[in-house]
Amino acid sequence: MVLKEFNFHLKQTLFLTIFTTLNLQTSVMGMNKNTVLGWATLIMILMGLLLIGLGAFRYSEISGWGFVAVGVGFLANAWVFSALKGRL
């Protein structure tokens, strides 16, 4: 058990050493809340349309109704995210 913990700490130390010597530390992207909500809205609209398309064209049986219902739910959440932009 002790050997596994030591191995983990050794890997973590090597990982941090490599990234600090190569100066590849992660940088902050500078996205504010409105930008994050905008991207989330766009992704949810695309996923909603994809699910509605799958339900309408790929699955014509009962399962298609489930895909369409979830797709409409994604679009409703995207609408809420869009309404929250600037207010949060």
Coordinates of N, CA and C in Angstrom, one line a residue:
M1 N 0.8 -1.2 0.0 CA 0.0 0.0 0.0 C 0.9 1.3 0.0
V2 N 1.9 1.2 0.8 CA 2.8 2.4 0.9 C 3.5 2.6 -0.4
L3 N 3.9 1.5 -1.1 CA 4.5 1.6 -2.4 C 3.7 2.3 -3.4
K4 N 2.4 2.0 -3.4 CA 1.5 2.7 -4.4 C 1.3 4.2 -4.1
E5 N 1.3 4.5 -2.8 CA 1.2 6.0 -2.5 C 2.5 6.7 -2.9
F6 N 3.6 6.0 -2.7 CA 4.9 6.6 -3.0 C 5.0 6.8 -4.6
N7 N 4.5 5.8 -5.3 CA 4.5 5.8 -6.7 C 3.6 7.0 -7.2
F8 N 2.5 7.2 -6.6 CA 1.6 8.3 -7.0 C 2.3 9.6 -6.7
H9 N 2.9 9.8 -5.6 CA 3.6 11.0 -5.3 C 4.8 11.3 -6.2
L10 N 5.5 10.2 -6.6 CA 6.6 10.3 -7.5 C 6.1 10.8 -8.9
K11 N 5.0 10.2 -9.3 CA 4.4 10.6 -10.6 C 3.9 12.1 -10.6
Q12 N 3.3 12.4 -9.5 CA 2.8 13.8 -9.3 C 4.0 14.8 -9.3
T13 N 5.0 14.5 -8.6 CA 6.2 15.3 -8.6 C 6.9 15.5 -9.9
L14 N 7.0 14.3 -10.6 CA 7.6 14.4 -12.0 C 6.7 15.2 -12.9
F15 N 5.4 15.1 -12.8 CA 4.5 15.8 -13.7 C 4.7 17.3 -13.4
L16 N 4.7 17.7 -12.2 CA 4.8 19.1 -11.9 C 6.2 19.7 -12.2
T17 N 7.2 18.9 -12.1 CA 8.5 19.3 -12.4 C 8.7 19.5 -13.9
I18 N 8.1 18.6 -14.7 CA 8.1 18.8 -16.2 C 7.4 20.0 -16.6
F19 N 6.2 20.3 -16.1 CA 5.5 21.4 -16.5 C 6.0 22.8 -16.0
T20 N 6.7 22.8 -14.9 CA 7.3 24.0 -14.4 C 8.6 24.3 -15.1
T21 N 9.4 23.3 -15.5 CA 10.6 23.5 -16.2 C 10.3 23.9 -17.7
L22 N 9.3 23.3 -18.3 CA 9.0 23.7 -19.6 C 8.2 25.0 -19.7
N23 N 7.8 25.5 -18.6 CA 7.0 26.7 -18.5 C 5.7 26.6 -19.3
L24 N 5.0 25.5 -19.1 CA 3.7 25.2 -19.8 C 2.6 25.3 -18.8
Q25 N 2.6 26.2 -17.9 CA 1.5 26.3 -17.0 C 0.3 26.8 -17.7
T26 N -0.9 26.4 -17.2 CA -2.1 26.7 -17.8 C -2.4 28.2 -17.6
S27 N -2.9 28.8 -18.6 CA -3.2 30.3 -18.6 C -4.7 30.5 -18.4
V28 N -5.1 31.5 -17.7 CA -6.5 31.8 -17.5 C -7.0 32.4 -18.8
M29 N -8.2 31.9 -19.3 CA -8.6 32.3 -20.6 C -9.3 33.7 -20.6
G30 N -9.7 34.2 -19.5 CA -10.4 35.5 -19.4 C -11.8 35.5 -19.9
M31 N -12.5 34.4 -19.7 CA -13.9 34.4 -20.0 C -14.8 34.8 -18.8
N32 N -15.6 35.8 -19.1 CA -16.5 36.3 -18.0 C -17.8 35.4 -18.0
K33 N -18.7 35.8 -17.1 CA -19.9 35.0 -16.9 C -20.8 35.0 -18.2
N34 N -20.9 36.1 -18.8 CA -21.7 36.2 -20.0 C -21.2 35.4 -21.2
T35 N -19.8 35.4 -21.3 CA -19.2 34.5 -22.3 C -19.5 33.1 -22.1
V36 N -19.4 32.7 -20.8 CA -19.6 31.3 -20.5 C -21.1 30.9 -20.8
L37 N -22.0 31.8 -20.4 CA -23.4 31.5 -20.7 C -23.7 31.5 -22.2
G38 N -23.0 32.4 -22.9 CA -23.2 32.4 -24.4 C -22.7 31.1 -25.0
W39 N -21.6 30.6 -24.6 CA -21.1 29.3 -25.1 C -22.0 28.1 -24.7
A40 N -22.5 28.2 -23.5 CA -23.4 27.1 -23.0 C -24.7 27.1 -23.8
T41 N -25.2 28.3 -24.1 CA -26.4 28.5 -24.8 C -26.2 27.9 -26.2
L42 N -25.1 28.2 -26.9 CA -24.8 27.7 -28.2 C -24.7 26.2 -28.2
I43 N -24.0 25.6 -27.3 CA -23.8 24.2 -27.2 C -25.1 23.5 -27.0
M44 N -26.0 24.1 -26.1 CA -27.2 23.4 -25.8 C -28.2 23.5 -27.0
I45 N -28.1 24.6 -27.7 CA -29.0 24.7 -28.9 C -28.6 23.7 -29.9
L46 N -27.3 23.5 -30.1 CA -26.8 22.5 -31.1 C -27.2 21.1 -30.6
M47 N -27.0 20.8 -29.4 CA -27.4 19.5 -28.9 C -28.9 19.3 -29.0
G48 N -29.7 20.3 -28.7 CA -31.2 20.2 -28.8 C -31.6 19.9 -30.2
L49 N -31.0 20.6 -31.1 CA -31.4 20.4 -32.6 C -30.9 19.0 -33.0
L50 N -29.7 18.6 -32.5 CA -29.3 17.2 -32.9 C -30.2 16.2 -32.4
L51 N -30.6 16.3 -31.1 CA -31.6 15.3 -30.5 C -32.9 15.3 -31.2
I52 N -33.4 16.5 -31.6 CA -34.7 16.5 -32.3 C -34.5 15.9 -33.7
G53 N -33.4 16.2 -34.3 CA -33.2 15.6 -35.6 C -33.1 14.0 -35.5
L54 N -32.4 13.5 -34.5 CA -32.3 12.1 -34.3 C -33.7 11.5 -34.1
G55 N -34.5 12.2 -33.2 CA -35.8 11.7 -33.0 C -36.7 11.7 -34.2
A56 N -36.6 12.7 -35.0 CA -37.4 12.8 -36.2 C -37.0 11.9 -37.3
F57 N -35.7 11.8 -37.6 CA -35.3 11.1 -38.8 C -34.7 9.7 -38.5
R58 N -34.0 9.5 -37.4 CA -33.3 8.3 -37.2 C -34.2 7.2 -36.5
Y59 N -34.9 7.7 -35.5 CA -35.7 6.8 -34.7 C -37.2 7.1 -34.9
S60 N -37.9 6.4 -35.7 CA -39.3 6.7 -36.0 C -40.3 6.0 -35.1
E61 N -39.8 5.1 -34.2 CA -40.7 4.4 -33.3 C -40.9 5.3 -32.0
I62 N -41.3 4.6 -31.0 CA -41.6 5.3 -29.7 C -40.4 6.0 -29.1
S63 N -39.2 5.4 -29.3 CA -38.0 6.0 -28.7 C -37.7 7.4 -29.4
G64 N -38.2 7.6 -30.6 CA -38.1 9.0 -31.2 C -38.7 10.1 -30.4
W65 N -39.9 9.7 -29.8 CA -40.6 10.7 -29.0 C -39.7 11.2 -27.8
G66 N -39.0 10.2 -27.2 CA -38.1 10.5 -26.1 C -37.0 11.4 -26.5
F67 N -36.4 11.1 -27.7 CA -35.3 12.0 -28.2 C -35.8 13.4 -28.5
V68 N -37.0 13.5 -29.0 CA -37.6 14.9 -29.3 C -37.9 15.6 -28.0
A69 N -38.4 14.9 -27.0 CA -38.7 15.5 -25.8 C -37.5 16.0 -25.1
V70 N -36.4 15.2 -25.1 CA -35.2 15.7 -24.5 C -34.6 16.9 -25.3
G71 N -34.7 16.8 -26.6 CA -34.2 17.9 -27.4 C -34.9 19.2 -27.1
V72 N -36.2 19.1 -26.9 CA -37.0 20.3 -26.6 C -36.6 20.8 -25.2
G73 N -36.3 19.9 -24.3 CA -35.8 20.3 -23.0 C -34.5 21.0 -23.1
F74 N -33.6 20.6 -23.9 CA -32.3 21.3 -24.1 C -32.5 22.7 -24.7
L75 N -33.5 22.8 -25.6 CA -33.8 24.1 -26.1 C -34.4 25.0 -25.1
A76 N -35.2 24.5 -24.2 CA -35.8 25.3 -23.1 C -34.7 25.7 -22.1
N77 N -33.7 24.9 -21.8 CA -32.6 25.3 -21.0 C -31.7 26.3 -21.6
A78 N -31.5 26.2 -22.9 CA -30.8 27.2 -23.7 C -31.5 28.5 -23.6
W79 N -32.8 28.5 -23.7 CA -33.5 29.8 -23.6 C -33.3 30.4 -22.3
V80 N -33.3 29.6 -21.2 CA -33.1 30.1 -19.9 C -31.7 30.7 -19.7
F81 N -30.7 30.0 -20.3 CA -29.3 30.5 -20.2 C -29.2 31.8 -21.0
S82 N -29.9 31.9 -22.1 CA -29.8 33.1 -22.9 C -30.5 34.3 -22.1
A83 N -31.5 34.0 -21.4 CA -32.2 35.0 -20.7 C -31.4 35.5 -19.5
L84 N -30.5 34.6 -19.0 CA -29.7 35.0 -17.8 C -28.5 35.8 -18.2
K85 N -28.1 35.9 -19.4 CA -27.0 36.7 -19.8 C -27.2 38.1 -19.5
G86 N -26.3 38.7 -18.8 CA -26.4 40.1 -18.4 C -27.0 40.3 -17.1
R87 N -27.7 39.3 -16.6 CA -28.5 39.5 -15.3 C -27.7 38.8 -14.1
L88 N -26.8 37.9 -14.4 CA -26.2 37.1 -13.4 C -24.9 37.8 -12.9

